[in-house]
Structure formats: structure tokens, C-alpha cells
Amino acid sequence: MTLWNGSYPFYPGANACFPFDTTQAVIVTVFLCILVTFIIILPGIPGRGRLFWFLRWVLGLFMGAVILTVQFTRDWETGWVQANTSYKSFSPVQVTVDVGLHIGLAGVNVTLRGNPVTQINETINYNEHFPWSFGADYEHSYRQGLQKGLPSPILYVAEKFSRQSPCAVHRQYRIAGHYLALALGLAFCTWLLSILLFSMSILLYGGHMLLLTATLILFSLLFFSTMRSSLECPIRFGSASLETGYGESFWLTLVTGLLCLLLGLAIIILNSLQPERLKIIFGLDSSSKQEAWDKSWLPAEPSCSAQGGLMVPLGELCPGTGTQP
């Protein structure tokens, strides 16, 4: 596994800590650089519009960063359980471990952490990713885990999400992840359009784009909740059972969708009831812009020289052509 193949650091053999996704780091870094740029130019914004201008861009960058980042996170659904279980296949040795399950849009992560970490002369600290995104083969990743000799708890959990498992959850999670990623991609496009419309001072249509963004986000969450169902065969380690719930990415996306909905509705309502206040919030001087707009449609007034030329007698314009008495 290389540095730009989605994870960092490199796997030290079979053991691995929870991988750090470089895609998320790049996205967050780009948005933070944009935010720092706006902070640098903030002192150049005159008057009371400075605060409104800064809040607009902070909220806009936050919404865009969340919509784009959550497509690559692996904690849409998470669960942990502490259990005493066998460590290797065909071995009676029992270990005390924490088993974690992290389900994302592109695959599933299984974490195994010893409690304590060092047991039976080994460091038990594993994390394995089994992808089901486009171009990825979940079954191939599972077979590779078998060949590497991964611990039994990891293979047991990964088997539950395989195509041959009687749990029958592989297809529904895979389809839910694909459609949710598609809806979030469209939401990111509508967010870009709203930013462009607000920059062009087309406030009403910018509010409509925010409402469309919120609709796509909330629809994607509804689709994920509908496709997600409890496992038909529970994941058990002795008397302990691994249960999952909505993770941080799900709740963060929900907050972003509700924020887009509230801001879009507020802009549309203010545009209907108090348009002058809305223009003040967006730093628009309505009087000067209206005067400039009106003057641009007025016909050009003739110059003083042109008017004076029309009033000059014909004899003065052509003194040599007058009729002789």
C-alpha cells in the first residue's frame, strides 16, 4: 500500500493502526487555506459589512467542506464491543479485545485492539479495510485477509458482509453507499452554484440553490436510513454482541443539511418581506445600485455643443452660400 492509495502510514506487516485517509486531509487543507486567505483580506472589508461577509464565507466553506469530506469518511455507522474470544483459528487461546466496526460509503473497516494491547507476546492492534466501491472487489480483499492470516475476530466480522453471507447485507450497503455518494456529489454542485449566485448578488436564486442542496442532502440521509437495516444474523463474540449505530459522519451531514435548509428559507423569506435588510446583510447598497441601473436605461442626453449647433442660424453656418440681393 502506497502513501497516496488512501491511507497513511504504511502497514507494518499484518498489524496496523487505524489508517489516516489522505483524501480527507487534502480536502480539509484546501478549505482551510481558503479560509485563511479570507481572514487575511478581512481587514480590507469596510464598515459593518465585515462581520456579515466573514460569517457568510465561514458558513459557506463549512457546508462545502462537510459535503465533500463525508463522501470519503468511514464512520457513517459504527459499533464497538469488548469480548473474550479466540485470537487465531484452530487455537484455544483466548484474548480480551475491543472489536470495532466502521461502515463507510466505500467499504467497511474492522478494528481489533487488545485490552491490554500486548497479550500472548503479541501487540494486538489491527485495522483492516474491505472495500465495495466501484472497481473494488470485496471478496478479493477478504481472500487476501485469509492468506495473510488475520486474527479470527476480523475475519468473522468481515465474513458477515460478504456476498455469500446469510446476513445478505452486502448488496444493500453497497447500493446505499453508491446512491448516497451520487446525491452528495449533486449537492456539492448545487452548493457551488449557490456560492456563485451569491457572489453575483442574485440572492433569491442563491437561496433556491441552498434549498436544493438541503433537499439532496436530506434525501441521501433518508435513503441511507431506509436501506440500512439491522443484521439478520447478529455479530456475537460469546455472550457479547456487536451492535452498530449512526456515526459522526451521518450526524454531521444531517446538521449541514438542516443548516442549508434554514439559511435557504431565511434568504427567501427576507427577500419577500424585508429585501432591504437582506441586501444590507450581503453588503449591497440598494440605492446606489438602483440609480446606476436606472441611468443605464435612460437615453443619452445631447451635449451642450450639439444643442448649440442645432440652434445656430443657417446663415451663420454657411455665410458664403447666402443669396445676394
CSV table of C-alpha atoms in Angstrom, one decimal:
chain,number,residue,atom,x,y,z
A,1,MET,CA,0.0,0.0,0.0
A,2,THR,CA,1.4,3.3,-1.0
A,3,LEU,CA,1.1,6.8,0.6
A,4,TRP,CA,-1.5,8.1,-2.0
A,5,ASN,CA,-3.5,4.9,-2.1
A,6,GLY,CA,-5.9,6.3,0.5
A,7,SER,CA,-4.1,5.5,3.8
A,8,TYR,CA,-1.2,6.6,5.9
A,9,PRO,CA,1.1,5.4,7.4
A,10,PHE,CA,2.3,2.2,5.7
A,11,TYR,CA,1.1,-1.1,7.1
A,12,PRO,CA,3.9,-2.6,9.3
A,13,GLY,CA,3.2,-6.2,8.4
A,14,ALA,CA,-0.1,-7.6,9.4
A,15,ASN,CA,-0.7,-5.2,12.4
A,16,ALA,CA,-1.9,-1.7,11.7
A,17,CYS,CA,-3.3,1.3,13.5
A,18,PHE,CA,-6.5,2.9,12.2
A,19,PRO,CA,-5.4,4.4,8.8
A,20,PHE,CA,-5.4,8.2,8.2
A,21,ASP,CA,-7.2,8.9,5.0
A,22,THR,CA,-5.0,11.4,3.0
A,23,THR,CA,-8.0,12.3,0.8
A,24,GLN,CA,-9.8,13.9,3.8
A,25,ALA,CA,-6.5,15.7,4.8
A,26,VAL,CA,-6.2,17.2,1.3
A,27,ILE,CA,-9.8,18.4,1.3
A,28,VAL,CA,-9.6,19.9,4.8
A,29,THR,CA,-6.3,21.6,3.9
A,30,VAL,CA,-7.7,23.2,0.8
A,31,PHE,CA,-10.7,24.6,2.6
A,32,LEU,CA,-8.5,25.8,5.5
A,33,CYS,CA,-6.2,27.6,3.1
A,34,ILE,CA,-9.2,29.4,1.5
A,35,LEU,CA,-10.4,30.4,5.0
A,36,VAL,CA,-7.0,31.7,6.0
A,37,THR,CA,-7.0,33.8,2.7
A,38,PHE,CA,-10.3,35.3,3.6
A,39,ILE,CA,-9.1,36.1,7.1
A,40,ILE,CA,-6.1,37.9,5.7
A,41,ILE,CA,-8.2,40.1,3.4
A,42,LEU,CA,-10.8,40.6,6.1
A,43,PRO,CA,-9.4,44.0,7.4
A,44,GLY,CA,-9.9,45.4,3.9
A,45,ILE,CA,-13.7,45.0,4.1
A,46,PRO,CA,-15.1,48.4,5.1
A,47,GLY,CA,-17.7,49.1,7.8
A,48,ARG,CA,-20.2,46.8,9.5
A,49,GLY,CA,-20.4,44.6,6.4
A,50,ARG,CA,-17.1,43.0,7.6
A,51,LEU,CA,-18.8,40.7,10.1
A,52,PHE,CA,-21.6,39.6,7.8
A,53,TRP,CA,-19.1,39.0,5.0
A,54,PHE,CA,-16.9,36.8,7.2
A,55,LEU,CA,-19.9,34.8,8.6
A,56,ARG,CA,-21.2,34.2,5.1
A,57,TRP,CA,-17.9,32.7,3.9
A,58,VAL,CA,-17.3,30.7,7.1
A,59,LEU,CA,-20.7,29.1,6.8
A,60,GLY,CA,-20.3,28.5,3.1
A,61,LEU,CA,-16.9,26.9,3.4
A,62,PHE,CA,-18.1,24.7,6.3
A,63,MET,CA,-21.0,23.4,4.3
A,64,GLY,CA,-18.9,22.7,1.2
A,65,ALA,CA,-16.1,21.0,3.2
A,66,VAL,CA,-18.6,18.7,5.0
A,67,ILE,CA,-20.5,17.8,1.8
A,68,LEU,CA,-17.2,16.8,0.1
A,69,THR,CA,-15.4,15.2,3.0
A,70,VAL,CA,-18.1,12.9,4.3
A,71,GLN,CA,-18.0,11.0,1.0
A,72,PHE,CA,-14.6,9.6,2.0
A,73,THR,CA,-15.1,9.0,5.7
A,74,ARG,CA,-15.5,5.6,7.2
A,75,ASP,CA,-17.8,6.3,10.2
A,76,TRP,CA,-21.3,6.5,8.8
A,77,GLU,CA,-22.2,3.6,11.0
A,78,THR,CA,-20.1,2.5,13.9
A,79,GLY,CA,-20.1,0.0,16.8
A,80,TRP,CA,-17.8,-1.4,19.5
A,81,VAL,CA,-17.9,-4.4,21.8
A,82,GLN,CA,-15.5,-5.8,24.4
A,83,ALA,CA,-15.2,-9.6,24.4
A,84,ASN,CA,-13.2,-12.6,25.3
A,85,THR,CA,-12.6,-14.6,22.1
A,86,SER,CA,-10.1,-16.8,20.3
A,87,TYR,CA,-7.2,-15.0,18.6
A,88,LYS,CA,-6.3,-17.4,15.9
A,89,SER,CA,-8.2,-20.2,14.1
A,90,PHE,CA,-7.8,-23.7,15.4
A,91,SER,CA,-6.3,-22.3,18.6
A,92,PRO,CA,-7.8,-22.5,22.1
A,93,VAL,CA,-6.0,-19.3,23.3
A,94,GLN,CA,-8.4,-16.6,24.5
A,95,VAL,CA,-7.7,-12.9,24.5
A,96,THR,CA,-9.6,-9.9,25.8
A,97,VAL,CA,-10.1,-7.4,22.9
A,98,ASP,CA,-12.2,-4.5,21.7
A,99,VAL,CA,-13.7,-5.1,18.4
A,100,GLY,CA,-14.9,-2.1,16.3
A,101,LEU,CA,-16.9,-2.0,13.1
A,102,HIS,CA,-16.9,1.2,11.0
A,103,ILE,CA,-19.1,1.3,7.9
A,104,GLY,CA,-18.5,3.9,5.2
A,105,LEU,CA,-19.8,4.6,1.7
A,106,ALA,CA,-16.9,2.8,0.1
A,107,GLY,CA,-16.4,-0.2,2.4
A,108,VAL,CA,-16.1,-1.5,5.9
A,109,ASN,CA,-13.3,-1.2,8.5
A,110,VAL,CA,-12.8,-3.8,11.2
A,111,THR,CA,-10.7,-2.8,14.2
A,112,LEU,CA,-9.2,-5.2,16.7
A,113,ARG,CA,-7.5,-3.8,19.8
A,114,GLY,CA,-6.2,-5.8,22.7
A,115,ASN,CA,-7.2,-4.9,26.2
A,116,PRO,CA,-4.3,-4.6,27.2
A,117,VAL,CA,-2.7,-4.1,23.8
A,118,THR,CA,0.1,-6.6,24.5
A,119,GLN,CA,-1.1,-10.2,25.1
A,120,ILE,CA,0.3,-13.7,24.4
A,121,ASN,CA,3.6,-12.0,23.5
A,122,GLU,CA,2.0,-10.0,20.6
A,123,THR,CA,0.8,-6.5,20.0
A,124,ILE,CA,-2.9,-6.7,19.2
A,125,ASN,CA,-3.7,-3.5,17.3
A,126,TYR,CA,-5.3,-4.2,13.9
A,127,ASN,CA,-7.4,-2.3,11.4
A,128,GLU,CA,-8.4,-3.8,8.0
A,129,HIS,CA,-10.4,-2.1,5.3
A,130,PHE,CA,-12.6,-4.2,2.9
A,131,PRO,CA,-13.8,-2.0,0.0
A,132,TRP,CA,-17.0,-2.4,-2.0
A,133,SER,CA,-16.8,0.8,-4.1
A,134,PHE,CA,-16.7,0.8,-7.9
A,135,GLY,CA,-13.7,-1.0,-9.2
A,136,ALA,CA,-13.1,-2.8,-5.9
A,137,ASP,CA,-13.6,-6.5,-5.2
A,138,TYR,CA,-14.8,-7.2,-1.6
A,139,GLU,CA,-14.3,-10.9,-2.0
A,140,HIS,CA,-10.8,-10.5,-3.2
A,141,SER,CA,-9.9,-8.3,-0.1
A,142,TYR,CA,-11.5,-11.0,2.1
A,143,ARG,CA,-9.4,-13.7,0.5
A,144,GLN,CA,-6.3,-11.6,0.9
A,145,GLY,CA,-7.1,-11.4,4.6
A,146,LEU,CA,-7.3,-15.2,4.8
A,147,GLN,CA,-4.0,-15.5,3.1
A,148,LYS,CA,-2.3,-13.0,5.4
A,149,GLY,CA,-3.6,-15.0,8.4
A,150,LEU,CA,-5.6,-12.1,10.0
A,151,PRO,CA,-7.0,-12.7,13.5
A,152,SER,CA,-10.2,-14.7,13.7
A,153,PRO,CA,-12.4,-11.8,15.0
A,154,ILE,CA,-11.6,-9.6,12.0
A,155,LEU,CA,-12.3,-12.4,9.5
A,156,TYR,CA,-15.5,-13.3,11.4
A,157,VAL,CA,-16.9,-9.7,11.1
A,158,ALA,CA,-15.7,-9.3,7.5
A,159,GLU,CA,-17.4,-12.5,6.5
A,160,LYS,CA,-20.8,-11.1,7.7
A,161,PHE,CA,-20.6,-8.5,4.9
A,162,SER,CA,-19.5,-10.9,2.1
A,163,ARG,CA,-21.8,-11.8,-0.7
A,164,GLN,CA,-22.0,-15.4,0.4
A,165,SER,CA,-23.1,-14.5,3.9
A,166,PRO,CA,-26.6,-15.4,5.0
A,167,CYS,CA,-26.9,-11.9,6.5
A,168,ALA,CA,-27.5,-10.6,3.0
A,169,VAL,CA,-26.3,-7.0,3.8
A,170,HIS,CA,-23.5,-6.6,1.3
A,171,ARG,CA,-25.8,-5.6,-1.6
A,172,GLN,CA,-27.9,-3.1,0.4
A,173,TYR,CA,-25.0,-1.4,2.0
A,174,ARG,CA,-23.2,-1.2,-1.4
A,175,ILE,CA,-26.2,0.3,-3.2
A,176,ALA,CA,-26.9,2.7,-0.4
A,177,GLY,CA,-23.3,3.9,-0.4
A,178,HIS,CA,-23.3,4.4,-4.2
A,179,TYR,CA,-26.6,6.4,-4.3
A,180,LEU,CA,-25.7,8.4,-1.3
A,181,ALA,CA,-22.3,9.4,-2.8
A,182,LEU,CA,-24.2,10.4,-6.0
A,183,ALA,CA,-26.7,12.6,-4.1
A,184,LEU,CA,-23.9,14.2,-2.2
A,185,GLY,CA,-22.0,14.9,-5.4
A,186,LEU,CA,-25.0,16.7,-6.8
A,187,ALA,CA,-25.4,18.6,-3.5
A,188,PHE,CA,-21.8,19.8,-3.8
A,189,CYS,CA,-22.6,21.1,-7.3
A,190,THR,CA,-25.7,23.0,-6.2
A,191,TRP,CA,-23.6,24.4,-3.3
A,192,LEU,CA,-21.1,25.7,-5.8
A,193,LEU,CA,-23.9,27.3,-7.8
A,194,SER,CA,-25.3,29.0,-4.7
A,195,ILE,CA,-21.9,30.5,-3.9
A,196,LEU,CA,-21.6,31.7,-7.5
A,197,LEU,CA,-25.1,33.3,-7.4
A,198,PHE,CA,-24.5,35.0,-4.1
A,199,SER,CA,-21.2,36.4,-5.5
A,200,MET,CA,-23.2,37.8,-8.4
A,201,SER,CA,-25.7,39.3,-5.9
A,202,ILE,CA,-28.5,37.1,-7.3
A,203,LEU,CA,-29.8,36.4,-3.8
A,204,LEU,CA,-33.2,34.8,-4.5
A,205,TYR,CA,-31.9,32.2,-6.8
A,206,GLY,CA,-29.0,31.6,-4.4
A,207,GLY,CA,-31.5,30.8,-1.7
A,208,HIS,CA,-33.2,28.4,-4.1
A,209,MET,CA,-29.9,26.6,-4.7
A,210,LEU,CA,-29.4,26.3,-1.0
A,211,LEU,CA,-32.8,24.7,-0.6
A,212,LEU,CA,-32.0,22.3,-3.4
A,213,THR,CA,-28.7,21.5,-1.7
A,214,ALA,CA,-30.6,20.8,1.6
A,215,THR,CA,-33.1,18.6,-0.3
A,216,LEU,CA,-30.4,16.5,-1.8
A,217,ILE,CA,-28.5,16.1,1.5
A,218,LEU,CA,-31.6,15.1,3.5
A,219,PHE,CA,-32.8,12.8,0.7
A,220,SER,CA,-29.5,11.0,0.7
A,221,LEU,CA,-29.7,10.5,4.5
A,222,LEU,CA,-33.3,9.2,4.2
A,223,PHE,CA,-32.1,6.8,1.5
A,224,PHE,CA,-29.3,5.6,3.7
A,225,SER,CA,-31.6,5.1,6.7
A,226,THR,CA,-34.1,3.2,4.5
A,227,MET,CA,-31.5,0.9,3.0
A,228,ARG,CA,-29.8,0.3,6.4
A,229,SER,CA,-31.4,-2.4,8.4
A,230,SER,CA,-30.4,-4.5,11.4
A,231,LEU,CA,-28.3,-7.5,10.7
A,232,GLU,CA,-30.4,-10.7,10.2
A,233,CYS,CA,-27.6,-12.7,11.9
A,234,PRO,CA,-26.1,-10.8,14.8
A,235,ILE,CA,-22.3,-10.5,15.3
A,236,ARG,CA,-21.7,-12.3,18.5
A,237,PHE,CA,-18.5,-13.0,20.5
A,238,GLY,CA,-19.6,-15.4,23.1
A,239,SER,CA,-22.2,-13.6,25.2
A,240,ALA,CA,-21.3,-10.2,23.8
A,241,SER,CA,-23.0,-8.8,20.7
A,242,LEU,CA,-21.6,-6.1,18.4
A,243,GLU,CA,-24.3,-3.5,17.7
A,244,THR,CA,-23.9,-0.5,15.4
A,245,GLY,CA,-25.5,2.9,15.3
A,246,TYR,CA,-25.2,6.1,13.2
A,247,GLY,CA,-21.7,7.5,13.3
A,248,GLU,CA,-20.3,11.0,13.3
A,249,SER,CA,-20.5,11.5,9.5
A,250,PHE,CA,-24.2,10.8,9.5
A,251,TRP,CA,-24.9,13.4,12.2
A,252,LEU,CA,-22.6,15.9,10.7
A,253,THR,CA,-24.2,15.6,7.3
A,254,LEU,CA,-27.7,15.9,9.0
A,255,VAL,CA,-26.6,19.2,10.7
A,256,THR,CA,-25.2,20.5,7.4
A,257,GLY,CA,-28.5,19.7,5.6
A,258,LEU,CA,-30.6,21.4,8.2
A,259,LEU,CA,-28.3,24.4,8.1
A,260,CYS,CA,-28.7,24.7,4.4
A,261,LEU,CA,-32.5,24.4,4.8
A,262,LEU,CA,-32.7,27.1,7.4
A,263,LEU,CA,-30.4,29.5,5.5
A,264,GLY,CA,-32.2,29.0,2.2
A,265,LEU,CA,-35.6,29.6,3.8
A,266,ALA,CA,-34.3,32.6,5.7
A,267,ILE,CA,-33.0,34.2,2.5
A,268,ILE,CA,-36.2,33.5,0.6
A,269,ILE,CA,-38.4,34.9,3.4
A,270,LEU,CA,-36.2,38.0,3.9
A,271,ASN,CA,-36.2,38.6,0.1
A,272,SER,CA,-40.1,38.7,0.2
A,273,LEU,CA,-40.6,40.6,3.4
A,274,GLN,CA,-37.6,42.7,4.1
A,275,PRO,CA,-35.4,42.9,0.9
A,276,GLU,CA,-33.5,46.0,2.1
A,277,ARG,CA,-32.3,44.2,5.2
A,278,LEU,CA,-31.2,41.2,3.2
A,279,LYS,CA,-29.2,43.5,0.9
A,280,ILE,CA,-27.6,45.0,4.0
A,281,ILE,CA,-26.6,41.5,5.2
A,282,PHE,CA,-25.0,40.8,1.8
A,283,GLY,CA,-23.3,44.2,1.7
A,284,LEU,CA,-25.3,45.7,-1.1
A,285,ASP,CA,-26.1,49.4,-1.3
A,286,SER,CA,-29.6,49.2,-2.9
A,287,SER,CA,-29.9,53.0,-3.5
A,288,SER,CA,-26.7,53.4,-5.5
A,289,LYS,CA,-27.2,50.2,-7.5
A,290,GLN,CA,-30.8,51.2,-8.3
A,291,GLU,CA,-29.7,54.6,-9.5
A,292,ALA,CA,-27.0,53.1,-11.7
A,293,TRP,CA,-29.4,50.6,-13.1
A,294,ASP,CA,-32.0,53.3,-13.9
A,295,LYS,CA,-29.4,55.6,-15.5
A,296,SER,CA,-28.1,52.8,-17.7
A,297,TRP,CA,-31.5,52.5,-19.4
A,298,LEU,CA,-32.0,56.3,-20.0
A,299,PRO,CA,-31.2,57.6,-23.5
A,300,ALA,CA,-28.1,59.6,-23.7
A,301,GLU,CA,-28.6,63.4,-23.3
A,302,PRO,CA,-27.3,65.5,-26.1
A,303,SER,CA,-24.2,67.5,-25.3
A,304,CYS,CA,-24.2,71.3,-25.0
A,305,SER,CA,-22.2,71.7,-28.1
A,306,ALA,CA,-24.7,69.5,-30.1
A,307,GLN,CA,-27.6,71.6,-28.7
A,308,GLY,CA,-25.9,74.8,-29.5
A,309,GLY,CA,-25.1,73.7,-33.0
A,310,LEU,CA,-28.8,73.0,-33.7
A,311,MET,CA,-29.8,76.5,-32.6
A,312,VAL,CA,-27.3,78.3,-34.9
A,313,PRO,CA,-28.9,80.1,-37.9
A,314,LEU,CA,-28.3,78.6,-41.3
A,315,GLY,CA,-26.7,81.8,-42.5
A,316,GLU,CA,-24.1,81.7,-39.7
A,317,LEU,CA,-23.2,78.1,-40.5
A,318,CYS,CA,-22.8,78.8,-44.3
A,319,PRO,CA,-22.1,82.5,-44.7
A,320,GLY,CA,-20.7,82.2,-48.2
A,321,THR,CA,-23.8,80.5,-49.6
A,322,GLY,CA,-26.3,83.1,-48.8
A,323,THR,CA,-28.4,84.7,-51.7
A,324,GLN,CA,-27.1,88.0,-52.9
A,325,PRO,CA,-29.7,90.9,-53.0
